[in-house]
Each structure stands twice: as structure tokens, then as C-alpha cells.
XYZ file of C-alpha atoms in Angstrom:
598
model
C -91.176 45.013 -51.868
C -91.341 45.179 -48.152
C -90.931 42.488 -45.922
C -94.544 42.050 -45.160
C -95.087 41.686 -48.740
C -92.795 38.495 -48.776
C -94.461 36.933 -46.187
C -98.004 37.406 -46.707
C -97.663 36.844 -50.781
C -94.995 33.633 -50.732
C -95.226 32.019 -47.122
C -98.651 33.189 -46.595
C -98.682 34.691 -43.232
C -100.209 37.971 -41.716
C -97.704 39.170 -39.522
C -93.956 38.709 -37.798
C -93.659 36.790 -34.570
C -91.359 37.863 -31.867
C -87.578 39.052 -32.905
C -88.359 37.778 -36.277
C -88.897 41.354 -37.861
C -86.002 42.476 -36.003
C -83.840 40.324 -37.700
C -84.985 41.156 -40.834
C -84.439 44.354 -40.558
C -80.896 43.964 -39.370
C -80.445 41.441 -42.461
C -81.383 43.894 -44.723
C -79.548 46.235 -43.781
C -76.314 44.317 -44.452
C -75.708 43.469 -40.564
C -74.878 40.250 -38.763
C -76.485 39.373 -35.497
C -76.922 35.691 -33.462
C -80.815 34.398 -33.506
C -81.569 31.633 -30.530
C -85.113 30.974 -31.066
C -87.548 27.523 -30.154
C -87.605 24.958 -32.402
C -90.990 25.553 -34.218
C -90.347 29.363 -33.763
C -89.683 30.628 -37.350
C -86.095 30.900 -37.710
C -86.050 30.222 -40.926
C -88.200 32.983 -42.283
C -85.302 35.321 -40.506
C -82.872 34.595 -43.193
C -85.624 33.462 -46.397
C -87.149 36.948 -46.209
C -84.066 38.694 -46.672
C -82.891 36.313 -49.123
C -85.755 37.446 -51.353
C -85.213 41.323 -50.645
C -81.427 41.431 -50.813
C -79.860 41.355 -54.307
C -77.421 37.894 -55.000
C -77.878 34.712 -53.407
C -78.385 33.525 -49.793
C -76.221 30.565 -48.677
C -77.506 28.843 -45.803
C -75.558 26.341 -43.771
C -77.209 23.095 -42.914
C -75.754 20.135 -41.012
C -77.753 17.140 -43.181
C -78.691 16.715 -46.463
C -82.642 15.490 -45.536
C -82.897 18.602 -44.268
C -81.725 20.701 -47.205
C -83.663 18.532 -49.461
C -86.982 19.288 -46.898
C -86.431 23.198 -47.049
C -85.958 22.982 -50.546
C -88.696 21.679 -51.950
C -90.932 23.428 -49.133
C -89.463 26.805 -50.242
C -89.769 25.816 -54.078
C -93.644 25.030 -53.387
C -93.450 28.687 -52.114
C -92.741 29.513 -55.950
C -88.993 30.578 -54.092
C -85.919 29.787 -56.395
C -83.856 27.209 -54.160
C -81.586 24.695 -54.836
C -79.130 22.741 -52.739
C -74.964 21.421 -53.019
C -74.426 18.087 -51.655
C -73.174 14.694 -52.292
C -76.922 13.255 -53.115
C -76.265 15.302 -56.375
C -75.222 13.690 -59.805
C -72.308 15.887 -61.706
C -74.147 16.844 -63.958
C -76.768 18.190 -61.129
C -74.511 19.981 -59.335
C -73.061 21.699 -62.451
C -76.588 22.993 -63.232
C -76.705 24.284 -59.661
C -73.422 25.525 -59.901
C -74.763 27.416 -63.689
C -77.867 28.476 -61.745
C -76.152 30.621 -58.994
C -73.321 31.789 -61.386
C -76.124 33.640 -63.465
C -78.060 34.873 -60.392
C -80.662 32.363 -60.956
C -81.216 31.260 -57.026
C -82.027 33.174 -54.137
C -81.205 30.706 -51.743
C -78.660 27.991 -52.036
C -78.186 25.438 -49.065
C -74.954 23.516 -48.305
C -73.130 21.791 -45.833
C -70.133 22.781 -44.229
C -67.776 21.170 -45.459
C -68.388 21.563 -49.372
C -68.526 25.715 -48.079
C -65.238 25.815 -47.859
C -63.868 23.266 -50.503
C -61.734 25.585 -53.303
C -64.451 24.691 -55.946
C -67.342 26.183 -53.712
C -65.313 28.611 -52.873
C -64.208 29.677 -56.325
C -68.037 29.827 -56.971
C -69.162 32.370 -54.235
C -66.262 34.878 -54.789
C -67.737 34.675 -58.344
C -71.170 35.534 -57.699
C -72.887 38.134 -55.657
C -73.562 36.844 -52.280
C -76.616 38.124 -49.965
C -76.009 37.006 -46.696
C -74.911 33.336 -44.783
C -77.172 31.857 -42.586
C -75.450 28.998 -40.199
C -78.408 27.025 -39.452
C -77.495 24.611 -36.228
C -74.987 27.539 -35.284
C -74.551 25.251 -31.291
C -72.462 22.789 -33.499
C -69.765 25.550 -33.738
C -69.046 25.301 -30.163
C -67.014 23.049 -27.965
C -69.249 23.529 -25.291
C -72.433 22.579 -27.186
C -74.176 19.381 -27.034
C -73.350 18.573 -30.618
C -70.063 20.072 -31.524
C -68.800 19.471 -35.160
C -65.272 20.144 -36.017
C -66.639 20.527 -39.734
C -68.111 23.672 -38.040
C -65.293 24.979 -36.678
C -63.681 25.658 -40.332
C -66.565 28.362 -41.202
C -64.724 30.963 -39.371
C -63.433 31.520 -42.418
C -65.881 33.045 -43.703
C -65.236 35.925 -41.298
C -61.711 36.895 -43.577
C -63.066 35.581 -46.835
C -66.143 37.550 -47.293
C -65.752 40.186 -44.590
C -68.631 42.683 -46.260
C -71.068 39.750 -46.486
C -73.563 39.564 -43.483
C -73.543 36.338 -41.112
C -76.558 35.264 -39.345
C -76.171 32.204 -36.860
C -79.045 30.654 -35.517
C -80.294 27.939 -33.143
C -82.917 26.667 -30.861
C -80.493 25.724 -28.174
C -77.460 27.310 -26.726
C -76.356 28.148 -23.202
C -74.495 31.124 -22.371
C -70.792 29.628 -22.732
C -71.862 28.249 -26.132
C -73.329 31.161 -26.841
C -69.969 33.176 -26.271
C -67.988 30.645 -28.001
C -70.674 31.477 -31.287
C -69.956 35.127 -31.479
C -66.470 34.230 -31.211
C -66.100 31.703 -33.522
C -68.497 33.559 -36.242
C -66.890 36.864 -35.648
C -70.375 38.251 -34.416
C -68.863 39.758 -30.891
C -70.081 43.512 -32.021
C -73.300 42.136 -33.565
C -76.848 41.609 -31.837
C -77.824 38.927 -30.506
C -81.758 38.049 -30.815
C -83.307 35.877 -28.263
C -86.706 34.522 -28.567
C -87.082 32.924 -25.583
C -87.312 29.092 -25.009
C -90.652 28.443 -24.312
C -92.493 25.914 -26.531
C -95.934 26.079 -24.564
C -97.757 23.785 -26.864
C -95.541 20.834 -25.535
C -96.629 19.276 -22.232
C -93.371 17.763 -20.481
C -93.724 14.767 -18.544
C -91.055 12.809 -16.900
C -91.347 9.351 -15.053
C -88.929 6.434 -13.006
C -88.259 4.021 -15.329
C -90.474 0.852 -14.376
C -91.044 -1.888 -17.301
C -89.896 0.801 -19.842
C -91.317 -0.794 -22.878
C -94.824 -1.097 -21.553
C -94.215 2.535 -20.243
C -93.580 3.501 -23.780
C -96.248 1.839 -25.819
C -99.009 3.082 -22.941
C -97.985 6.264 -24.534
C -97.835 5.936 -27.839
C -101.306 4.243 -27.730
C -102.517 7.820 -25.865
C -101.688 8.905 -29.667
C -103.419 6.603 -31.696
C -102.494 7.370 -35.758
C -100.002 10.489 -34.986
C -96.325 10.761 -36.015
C -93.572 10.202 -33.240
C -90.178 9.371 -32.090
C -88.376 7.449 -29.344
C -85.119 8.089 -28.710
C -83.118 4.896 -27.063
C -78.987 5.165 -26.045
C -77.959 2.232 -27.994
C -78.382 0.834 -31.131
C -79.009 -2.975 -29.974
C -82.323 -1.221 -27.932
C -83.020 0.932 -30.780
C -83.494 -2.226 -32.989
C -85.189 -4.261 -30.407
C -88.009 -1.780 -29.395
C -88.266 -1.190 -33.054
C -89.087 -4.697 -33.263
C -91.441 -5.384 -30.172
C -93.390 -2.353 -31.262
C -94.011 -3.597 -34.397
C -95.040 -7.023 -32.650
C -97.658 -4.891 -30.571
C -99.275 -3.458 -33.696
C -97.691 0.135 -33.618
C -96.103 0.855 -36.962
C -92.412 1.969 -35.537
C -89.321 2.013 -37.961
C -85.027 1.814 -36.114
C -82.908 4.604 -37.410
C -79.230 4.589 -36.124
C -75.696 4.875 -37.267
C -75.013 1.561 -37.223
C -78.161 0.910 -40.542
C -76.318 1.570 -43.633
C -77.135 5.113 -45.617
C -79.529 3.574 -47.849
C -81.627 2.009 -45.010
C -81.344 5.040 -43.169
C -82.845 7.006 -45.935
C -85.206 4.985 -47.042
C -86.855 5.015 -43.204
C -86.477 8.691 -42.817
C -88.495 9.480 -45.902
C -90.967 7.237 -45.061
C -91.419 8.712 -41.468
C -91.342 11.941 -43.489
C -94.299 11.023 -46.146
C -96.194 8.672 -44.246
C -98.650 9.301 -41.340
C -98.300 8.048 -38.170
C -94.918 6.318 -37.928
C -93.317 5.759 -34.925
C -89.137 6.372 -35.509
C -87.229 4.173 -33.143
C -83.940 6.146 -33.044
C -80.480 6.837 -31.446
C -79.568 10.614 -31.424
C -78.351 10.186 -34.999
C -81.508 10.818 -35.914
C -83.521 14.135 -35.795
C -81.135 17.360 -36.380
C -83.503 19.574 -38.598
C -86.171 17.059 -39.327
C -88.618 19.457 -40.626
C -91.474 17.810 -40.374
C -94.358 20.364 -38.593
C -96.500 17.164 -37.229
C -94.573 15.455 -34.890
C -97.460 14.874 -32.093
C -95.319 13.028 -29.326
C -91.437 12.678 -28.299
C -90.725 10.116 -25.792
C -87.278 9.481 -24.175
C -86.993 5.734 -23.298
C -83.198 6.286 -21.796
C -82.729 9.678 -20.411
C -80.516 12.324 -22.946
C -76.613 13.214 -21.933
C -77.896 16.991 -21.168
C -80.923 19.420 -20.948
C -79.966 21.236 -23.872
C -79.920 17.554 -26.229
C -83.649 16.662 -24.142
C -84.646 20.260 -24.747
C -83.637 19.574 -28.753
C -84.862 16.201 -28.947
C -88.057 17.591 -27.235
C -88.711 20.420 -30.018
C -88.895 18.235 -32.778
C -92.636 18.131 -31.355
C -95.433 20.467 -32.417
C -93.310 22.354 -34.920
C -96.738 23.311 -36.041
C -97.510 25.147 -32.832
C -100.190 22.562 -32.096
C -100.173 20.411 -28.979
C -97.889 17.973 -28.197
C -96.573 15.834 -25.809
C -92.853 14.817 -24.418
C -92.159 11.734 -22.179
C -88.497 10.944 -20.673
C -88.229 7.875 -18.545
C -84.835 7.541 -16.257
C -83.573 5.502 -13.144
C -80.155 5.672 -11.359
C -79.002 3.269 -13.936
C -79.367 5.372 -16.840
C -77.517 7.769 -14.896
C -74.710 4.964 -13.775
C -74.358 4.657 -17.550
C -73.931 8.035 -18.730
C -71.466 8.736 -16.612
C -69.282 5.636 -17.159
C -69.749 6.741 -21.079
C -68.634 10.005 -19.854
C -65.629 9.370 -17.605
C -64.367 6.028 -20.645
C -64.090 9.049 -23.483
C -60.951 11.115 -24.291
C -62.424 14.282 -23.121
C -60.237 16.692 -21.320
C -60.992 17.225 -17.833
C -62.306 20.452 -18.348
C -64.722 19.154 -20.733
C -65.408 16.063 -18.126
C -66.590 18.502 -15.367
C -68.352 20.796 -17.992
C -70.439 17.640 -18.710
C -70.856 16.446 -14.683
C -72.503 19.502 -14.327
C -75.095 19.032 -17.186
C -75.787 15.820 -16.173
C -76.759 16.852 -12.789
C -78.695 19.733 -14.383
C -80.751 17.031 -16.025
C -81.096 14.542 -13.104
C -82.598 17.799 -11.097
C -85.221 18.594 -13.413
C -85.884 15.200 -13.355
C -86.374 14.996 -9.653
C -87.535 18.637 -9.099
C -90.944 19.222 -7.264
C -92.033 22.297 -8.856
C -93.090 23.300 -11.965
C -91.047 21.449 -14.841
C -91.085 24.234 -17.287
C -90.177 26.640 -15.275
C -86.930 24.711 -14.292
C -86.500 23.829 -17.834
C -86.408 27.853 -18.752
C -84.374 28.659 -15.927
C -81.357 26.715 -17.356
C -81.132 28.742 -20.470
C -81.719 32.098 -18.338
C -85.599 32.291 -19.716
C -87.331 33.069 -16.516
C -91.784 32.166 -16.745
C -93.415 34.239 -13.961
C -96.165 31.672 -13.116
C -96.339 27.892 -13.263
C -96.986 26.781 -16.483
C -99.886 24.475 -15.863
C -99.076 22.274 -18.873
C -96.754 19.639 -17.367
C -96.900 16.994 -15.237
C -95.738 18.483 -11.849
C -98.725 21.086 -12.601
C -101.093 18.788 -13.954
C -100.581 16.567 -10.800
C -98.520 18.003 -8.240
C -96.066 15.696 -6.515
C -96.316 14.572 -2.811
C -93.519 15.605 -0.658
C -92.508 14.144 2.812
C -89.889 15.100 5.661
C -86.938 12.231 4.546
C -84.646 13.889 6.818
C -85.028 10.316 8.677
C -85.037 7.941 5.776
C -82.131 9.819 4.417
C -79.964 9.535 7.452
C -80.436 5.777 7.055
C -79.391 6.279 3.505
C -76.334 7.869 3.979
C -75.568 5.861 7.086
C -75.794 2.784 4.818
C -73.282 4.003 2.427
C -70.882 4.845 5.221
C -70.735 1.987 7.167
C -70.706 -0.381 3.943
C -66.992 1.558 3.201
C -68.806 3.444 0.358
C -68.112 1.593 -2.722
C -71.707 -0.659 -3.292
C -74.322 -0.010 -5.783
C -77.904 0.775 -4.676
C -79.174 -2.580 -5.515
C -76.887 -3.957 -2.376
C -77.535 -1.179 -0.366
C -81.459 -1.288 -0.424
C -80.656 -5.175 0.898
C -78.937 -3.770 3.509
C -81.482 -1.420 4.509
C -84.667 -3.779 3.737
C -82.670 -6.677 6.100
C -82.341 -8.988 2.931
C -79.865 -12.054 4.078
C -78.646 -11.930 0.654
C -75.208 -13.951 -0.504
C -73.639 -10.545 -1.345
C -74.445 -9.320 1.936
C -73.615 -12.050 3.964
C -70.112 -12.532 1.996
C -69.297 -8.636 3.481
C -70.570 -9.541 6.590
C -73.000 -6.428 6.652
C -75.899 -8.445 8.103
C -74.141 -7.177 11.645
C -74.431 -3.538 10.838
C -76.516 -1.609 12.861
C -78.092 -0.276 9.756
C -79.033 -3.634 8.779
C -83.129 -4.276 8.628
C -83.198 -0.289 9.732
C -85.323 0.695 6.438
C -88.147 -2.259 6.297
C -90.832 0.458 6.141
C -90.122 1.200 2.451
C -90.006 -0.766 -0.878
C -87.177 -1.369 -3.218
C -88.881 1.250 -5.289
C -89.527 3.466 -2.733
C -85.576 3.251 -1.975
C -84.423 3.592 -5.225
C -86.283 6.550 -5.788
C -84.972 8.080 -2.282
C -81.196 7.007 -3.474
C -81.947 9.228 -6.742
C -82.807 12.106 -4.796
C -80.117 12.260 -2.829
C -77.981 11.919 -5.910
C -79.695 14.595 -7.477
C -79.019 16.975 -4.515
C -75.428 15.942 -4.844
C -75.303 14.459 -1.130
C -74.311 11.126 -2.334
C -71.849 10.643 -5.901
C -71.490 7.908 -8.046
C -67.915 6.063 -8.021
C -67.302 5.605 -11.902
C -64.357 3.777 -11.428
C -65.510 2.004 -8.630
C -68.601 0.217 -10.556
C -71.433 2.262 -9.991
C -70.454 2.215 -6.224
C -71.929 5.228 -4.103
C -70.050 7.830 -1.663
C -70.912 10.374 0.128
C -71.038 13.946 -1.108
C -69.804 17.021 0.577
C -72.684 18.300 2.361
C -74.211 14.622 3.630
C -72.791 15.195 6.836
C -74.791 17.895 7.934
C -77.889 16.014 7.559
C -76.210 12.461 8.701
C -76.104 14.928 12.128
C -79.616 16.640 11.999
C -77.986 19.921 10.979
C -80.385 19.718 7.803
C -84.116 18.792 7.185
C -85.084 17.220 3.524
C -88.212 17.256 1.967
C -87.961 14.427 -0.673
C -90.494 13.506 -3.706
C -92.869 10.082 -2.431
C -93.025 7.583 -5.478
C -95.867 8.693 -7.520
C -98.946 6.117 -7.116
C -100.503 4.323 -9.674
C -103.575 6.589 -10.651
C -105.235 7.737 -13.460
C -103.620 10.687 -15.119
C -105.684 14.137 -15.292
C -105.514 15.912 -18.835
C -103.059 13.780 -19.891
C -104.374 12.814 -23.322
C -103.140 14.663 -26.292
C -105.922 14.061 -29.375
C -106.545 15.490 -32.605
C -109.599 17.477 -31.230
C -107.493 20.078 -30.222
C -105.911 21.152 -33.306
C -109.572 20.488 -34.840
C -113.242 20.708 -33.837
C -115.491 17.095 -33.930
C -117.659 19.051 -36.316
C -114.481 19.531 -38.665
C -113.135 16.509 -37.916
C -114.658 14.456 -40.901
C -113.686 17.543 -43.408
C -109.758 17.329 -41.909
C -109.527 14.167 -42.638
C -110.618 14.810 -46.527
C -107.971 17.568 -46.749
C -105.473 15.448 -45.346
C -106.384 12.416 -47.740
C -106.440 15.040 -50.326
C -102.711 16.326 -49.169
C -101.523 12.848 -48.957
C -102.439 11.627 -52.644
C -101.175 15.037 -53.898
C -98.113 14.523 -51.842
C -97.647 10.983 -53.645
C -97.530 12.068 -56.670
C -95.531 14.899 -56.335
C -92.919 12.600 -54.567
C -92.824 14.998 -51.372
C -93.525 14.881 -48.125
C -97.096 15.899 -47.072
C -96.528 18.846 -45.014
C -94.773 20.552 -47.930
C -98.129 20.773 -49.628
C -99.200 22.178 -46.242
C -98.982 21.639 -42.684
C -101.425 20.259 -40.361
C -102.394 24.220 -38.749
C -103.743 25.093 -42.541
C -105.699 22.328 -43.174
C -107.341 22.645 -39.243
C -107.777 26.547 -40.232
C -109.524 25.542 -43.909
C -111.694 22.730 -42.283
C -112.810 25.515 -39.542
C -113.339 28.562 -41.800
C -114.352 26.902 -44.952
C -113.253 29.355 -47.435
C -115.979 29.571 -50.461
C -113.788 31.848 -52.530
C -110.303 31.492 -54.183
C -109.766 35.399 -52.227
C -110.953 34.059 -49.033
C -108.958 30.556 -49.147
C -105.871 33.020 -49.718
C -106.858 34.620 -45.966
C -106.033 32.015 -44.645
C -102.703 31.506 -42.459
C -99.892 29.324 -44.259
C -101.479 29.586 -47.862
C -99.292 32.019 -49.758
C -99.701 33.082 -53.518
C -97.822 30.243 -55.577
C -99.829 27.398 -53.466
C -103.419 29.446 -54.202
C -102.773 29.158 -57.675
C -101.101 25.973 -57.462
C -104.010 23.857 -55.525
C -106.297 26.791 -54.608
C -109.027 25.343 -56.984
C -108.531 21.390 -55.912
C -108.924 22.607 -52.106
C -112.559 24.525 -52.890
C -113.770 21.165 -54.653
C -112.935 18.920 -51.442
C -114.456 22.064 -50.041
C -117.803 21.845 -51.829
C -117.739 18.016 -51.918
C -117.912 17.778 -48.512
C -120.720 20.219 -48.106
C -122.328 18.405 -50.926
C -122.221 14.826 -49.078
């Protein structure tokens, strides 16, 4: 059977995207190779199509058990033998599992790290024929990442213990030095690598100051009336609380964060997982994997240690490849409090300045002027010719003026205040506010005292963050939150240097920024979506799965447009493979003809 033949008869697609038939090809030939591809880009058909065309079993790597559990039952429902090792599993469970892939009954098996490499796992694979490993999440293997795991670091092993066995590593995130440290680790330094790109065009990336963040947030979540989401918050105190006010607002939002016990935390994810449109209110515990396709909005409430975590956090969007929408809020004090959680850890200095630097990466993009995507890309090395037109710098360009001038003041501020006050006292200074702070310091005789009355508190504070961002002015971790001047801030405290800074965005409506339903469906088809999706969610309940195992949004948008009369013509269509025709192929053509009917 050629590869083809897998995916059009079990997953139910026409053709290959991208690198994904090169990989296969590589796979099946019995070679290794490193596969960074979008989230939502079909990584996992890179290693489940060989699985199914090499002889033995395929053991895939995966960081969580929800996800394992996810990919299982979506690749049984594909009429594909899978099972899964992990602690969920009663003994006598995981003995039939263990049975299964001792008499070449499985042709994938899924497990976590760590039981990979205990001696009874172990024991197990040199006993069986293996196919291939796949290390899903393959960035956790680095230092450098933006979610190391030591548990990862172990599977280096696998290099010595199964030498003849192919490894395939894969992720949706991973900068050049954590891309190095991969091949390294996974002993793939002679073996392709197979990049994808970064792109996920289907998300539009907006970024804002943080002003009243709640209301910010549930303006946006009410743009997405009845669609799945998540909000990531820093802490677990604000994860609970927003959790709670949205809930007082009428949005249906459940908290997830490491600080719930495991049987709370479980019980929310599967019911952000079966149910339709739940808001998850979550720290960055939550989300590695979730492989749920209809995830219609992402919204950042505190802004992410790094772009590669917003870039991840981001792609749990639109795995479907239908539109969908990202939102990060941020301020100087979200950046005040990154770095203080930076500069209080036990990181090496090495690893300090490593993450400096991706913390200013993200504070650019955040401030940047041009197109957002294309700054995005450009961090991974993915350059996009032409603006992308699907953000909001494109959708509604920013206004730019000469703050040589107000910067000047800026920096003069800091100077002459002995550069070691926060913004909040230096915006007094400049505004001429007689405040007790400032009159305790004496600074109301400063000759930059009163010299910046012709803009707002907001209007500084957004000035202040520029200048951060450009690296002409530093925050003083140890000294509070207090700011100093940067390297370069005396060439434009002497005119040697002209700045063109971002103005404060105005309250106006927002052009095209809606994200609706209509554009993964036709109105006329809307009515007939909605019966396939009622259909797929009492199917679903029965069957004790999530929804988009039966099938994803993109199907049911395809059957509802092309209205397949036929069992052979509802079989053309994208995402429904062989074992789901004959499994609900029959149901689907009588909501079909019902509808037609009413």
C-alpha cells in the first residue's frame, strides 16, 4: 500500500501538504530526520503514515496523558490500532497493552518519557519489533527551549539502545540554538531536517497596551459569541479570579492551573474538550498538545515569557485551518514582572541573558510598526515577502510621530532623577505633578519638572515602553523596577539620533476585526452546520469522546456546502476516511435528507 493509499482510505485526505510526503518517504525508508512544522500543520500524519506502512510498532513520545488519550481515540475512529502506556491505566490495562504490542497487535503505541525508559518498558520494546520513534514536543529536549524537561533529556538513550530504529523529532516551535541542541541530543546531526515554515495565516494577530484588562478581554470574547477559547493569565490567583468574573458576566469560562488538584484539572479539560464554546481560564500549565481542531480565539491577558511560548500558545488556534483570532495585552508592568521572575530564579547567567534577549524579542514585536507577522516569522528565520494583511498593524496601520523631542525629555528625566525611579514617578515628574514622592526627592526643582504637560499618563507610558523596547532605557531589577539609561540614549539625549515612535492608538472602531462562523460556512449552510454539529455532539456523548474526534469543524463546513447525496460522494469529501464512511456514513445522509426534507 502506498502512502497515498493510507491517507485517502484511513484519514481521508486527497493529497500531502508541504514536507509532509518528504518525511514519509524518509520514514519509510528506515531514516531519521527533525520535522519543525505549525501547529495545525499535520505533523502527526508524518509519523502515523509510516506507522501503518512499516512492519512492528510505532512508539510515539508525548509529554501529557490528555493528549495521548486525544490521538488515541481520534486514530482508533480512523479504524487505526492504537493504544497508549501511562499512569491513567489500571494493571490489568496496561498488561493488555503490554500483550497487545508483544503479539504485534498495535501499530502505534504512545507514551511518555519517562515510562520509555523505565526497565519494564524497556524490556518490552527490545522484545518486539519496533517501527520507528516519534518525539512529539521534541523543543522540550533542549535547554534553550521555552519548555525544557529534564524527563526529555533521558531519551538520548534511545540513540545506543535501538541504534537501527529510525527517530523522528518534531515540533511547531524551535529556534536555531534549540534546534542544534535537538539534533544533538537525539543523535539526528547527519539526518534532515524538514522545515515547514511558521506561518499559520488563518490566525489574525493582534496585540494591545493593557488598559482595564478584564473589560479588554471579555470585549473579545463577546466578538466570538458560542466559540471555544483560552486565556492565558501569569498567576494562578488571576487565573481563578477572571475565571470567576467571567462567569459573573455570562461567558461560560472554566480556571485550569497547577495549583487545582489532578482530578479538577481533568475534569475541566475534558469538558473544554467535549463541550462547545468554553472559555479555559489558564496558566501555561495548560495547553501542550491540546488537540482540539476548533479553538476559534487565543487571548493573552499578561504577556508570555518569550515569542516562541506566545507563538505556541497562539497555535492552539485554528488547528482546523479555519480563521482565528489571537489577542496579547502587555504594559511595562508585565514586563517589570517578568523580569524580576527572571533575575529571582536559579538560572545560570548564561541562561539569564539567553532569556533578556527573548524578552526583548517579545517587547519589540509588541511595539513594532510594521507588519506583525512578518516580525513574528523573522524570529524563527521564516522570511514572508509581502505584508500579511491579516493583523492588526495591516488591518489598521499605526501612526508614527518624530519623538526625538519627547524622548530627550524622557531620558533627561531618568538622568537627572539619579536613575533608579519607576515610570509611574517619572511621568509626575514630567507632567509637573507636586506629588509627596516627588516633593520628598526634591525633584519639583528640576529643570525637567512640568517639561512634558503636552502628553497624558498614557501617552507617557506608552513612550517609556518604546524606549525600553529599543533598549535606550533598562529596567533596574534589583533596584525595584527603577529605570536607567541604556547604551545608545546618549546619542539621542544630544540630537545625534532622530526617533520615530508609535502614537497611542485612538479609540475607534476596528476594521475587519470580527472573526464569525460565516467564514468557515456560508448563511445558506449555516442552518444545515448547525444540524451536523448537533448531530456530532449527541454522537460524541454517547461515545464518551470529544466531538471533533467524530469530525472536525472543516468536514462538517465541507458536507453542509457540498451536500453529498451518495455514500461514494460523502467519501469525496476531505477528512472522511473509510472506517468513519462506514461507521456514520449512513446517519450523516439522513441529517442530509432531513434537512432538505424540512
Amino acid at each position: 500500500m502506498s502512502p497515498e493509499t493510507v491517507l485517502q482510505q484511513v484519514f481521508g485526505y486527497s493529497q500531502f501538504r508541504g514536507e509532509q510526503a518528504a518525511v514519509i518517504e524518509a520514514v519509510c525508508a528506515g531514516r531519521s530526520g527533525l520535522v519543525i512544522m505549525p501547529t495545525g500543520g499535520g505533523k502527526s500524519l508524518c509519523y502515523q503514515v509510516p506507522a501503518l506502512l512499516r512492519e512492528g510498532v510505532a512508539v510515539v513520545v508525548s509529554p501529557l496523558i490528555a493528549l495521548m488519550q486525544d490521538q488515541v481515540a481520534a486514530l482508533q475512529a480512523n479504524g487505526v490500532r492504537a493504544a497508549c502506556l501511562n499512569s491513567s491505566l489500571s494493571a490489568a490495562e496496561q498488561l493488555h497493552v503490554e500483550q497487545a504490542v508483544e503479539q504485534g497487535e498495535l501499530d502505534l503505541l504512545y507514551c511518555a518519557p519517562e515510562r520509555l525508559l523505565q526497565e519494564r518498558c524497556l524490556n518490552l520494546l527490545h522484545g518486539s519489533r519496533i517501527a520507528l520513534f516519534a518525539i512529539d514536543e521534541a523543543h522540550c529536549v533542549s535547554q534553550w527551549g521555552h519548555d525544557f524537561r529534564p524527563e526529555y533529556r533521558d531519551l538520548a538513550r534511545l540513540v545506543e539502545l535501538f541504534p537501527a530504529v529510525p527517530r523522528l523529532a518534531l515540533t511547531a516551535t524551535a529556534d536555531e540554538p534549540t534546534r542544534q541542541e535537538i539534533r544533538e541530543r537525539l543523535g539526528l546531526t547527519d539526518a534532515p531536517q524538514f522545515i515547514g515554515g511558521f506561518d499559520r495565516p488563518n490566525i489574525r494577530y493582534r496585540i494591545a497596551e493593557k488598559n482595564q484588562g478584564r473589560q479588554q478581554i471579555l470585549s473579545f470574547i463577546r466578538e466570538h459569541p458560542g466559540q471555544a477559547g483560552i486565556v492565558y493569565c501569569l498567576s494562578r490567583a488571576g487565573t481563578d479570579a477572571l475565571a470567576a468574573w467571567l462567569n459573573e458576566q455570562g461567558v461560560r469560562a472554566l480556571p485550569y492551573h497547577a495549583g487545582l488538584s489532578s482530578e479538577s484539572r481533568s475534569f475541566n479539560q475534558s469538558r473544554f474538550l467535549r463541550e462547545d464554546g468554553l472559555v479555559m481560564v489558564a496558566t501555561v500549565a495548560f495547553g501542550m498538545g491540546i488537540d482540539k481542531p476548533d479553538i476559534r480565539f487565543v487571548a493573552h491577558l499578561d504577556m508570555p515569557a518569550s515569542i516562541e511560548a506566545y507563538y505556541q500558545e497562539t497555535g492552539r488556534a485554528g488547528r482546523d485551518g479555519a480563521p482565528a483570532e489571537a489577542l496579547m495585552l502587555y504594559g511595562l508592568q508585565d514586563m517589570v514582572r517578568r523580569r524580576q521572575m527572571l533575575e529571582g530564579g536559579e538560572a545560570s547567567e548564561e541562561r539569564r541573558l539567553l532569556e533578556r534577549r527573548k524578552l526583548d524579542a517579545l517587547l519589540g514585536l509588541c511595539e513594532v510598526t510594521s507588519c506583525r507577522r512578518q516580525t513574528l516569522l523573522r524570529y524563527f528565520g521564516d522570511e514572508l515577502p509581502q505584508p500579511c494583511g491579516n493583523c492588526d498593524t495591516c488591518l489598521e496601520p499605526p501612526q508614527t510621530f518624530d519623538g526625538t523631542v519627547a524622548a530627550q525629555k524622557a531620558l533627561s528625566a531618568v538622568y537627572r532623577t539619579g536613575q533608579r525611579f519607576g515610570v509611574a514617578h517619572l511621568i509626575d515628574v514630567l507632567r509637573g505633578e507636586s506629588t509627596a514622592k516627588v516633593q520628598q526627592f526634591g525633584h519639583e526643582r528640576l529643570p525637567t519638572f512640568g517639561c512634558g504637560e503636552e502628553y497624558s499618563k498614557t501617552q507617557w507610558s506608552a513612550i517609556f515602553r518604546q524606549l525600553v523596547a529599543m533598549g535606550l532605557l533598562s529596567v533596574d531589577i534589583a533596584g525595584f523596577g527603577g529605570l536607567r539609561l541604556g547604551p545608545d540614549a546618549r546619542a539621542v539625549l544630544r540630537g545625534e539620533r532622530a526617533l520615530w515612535l508609535r502614537e497611542p492608538p485612538r479609540r475607534r472602531e476596528r476594521r475587519g476585526s470580527r472573526i464569525d462562523r460565516q467564514q468557515l460556512v456560508d448563511a445558506a449552510d449555516e442552518n444545515l452546520f448547525e444540524r451536523l454539529r448537533l448531530w456530532r455532539k449527541d454522537t460524541a456523548d454517547e461515545l464518551g469522546k470529544p466531538p471533533y474526534v467524530i469530525f472536525h469543524d472543516a468536514t462538517l463546513a465541507a458536507i453542509a456546502a457540498l451536500k453529498p447525496d451518495s455514500l461514494e460522494a460523502l467519501g469525496a469529501v476531505s477528512g472522511v476516511g473509510a472506517k468513519k464512511l462506514d461507521t456514520w456514513g449512513e446517519e450523516i445522509l439522513a441529517v442530509l435528507a432531513a434537512h432538505s426534507e424540512a
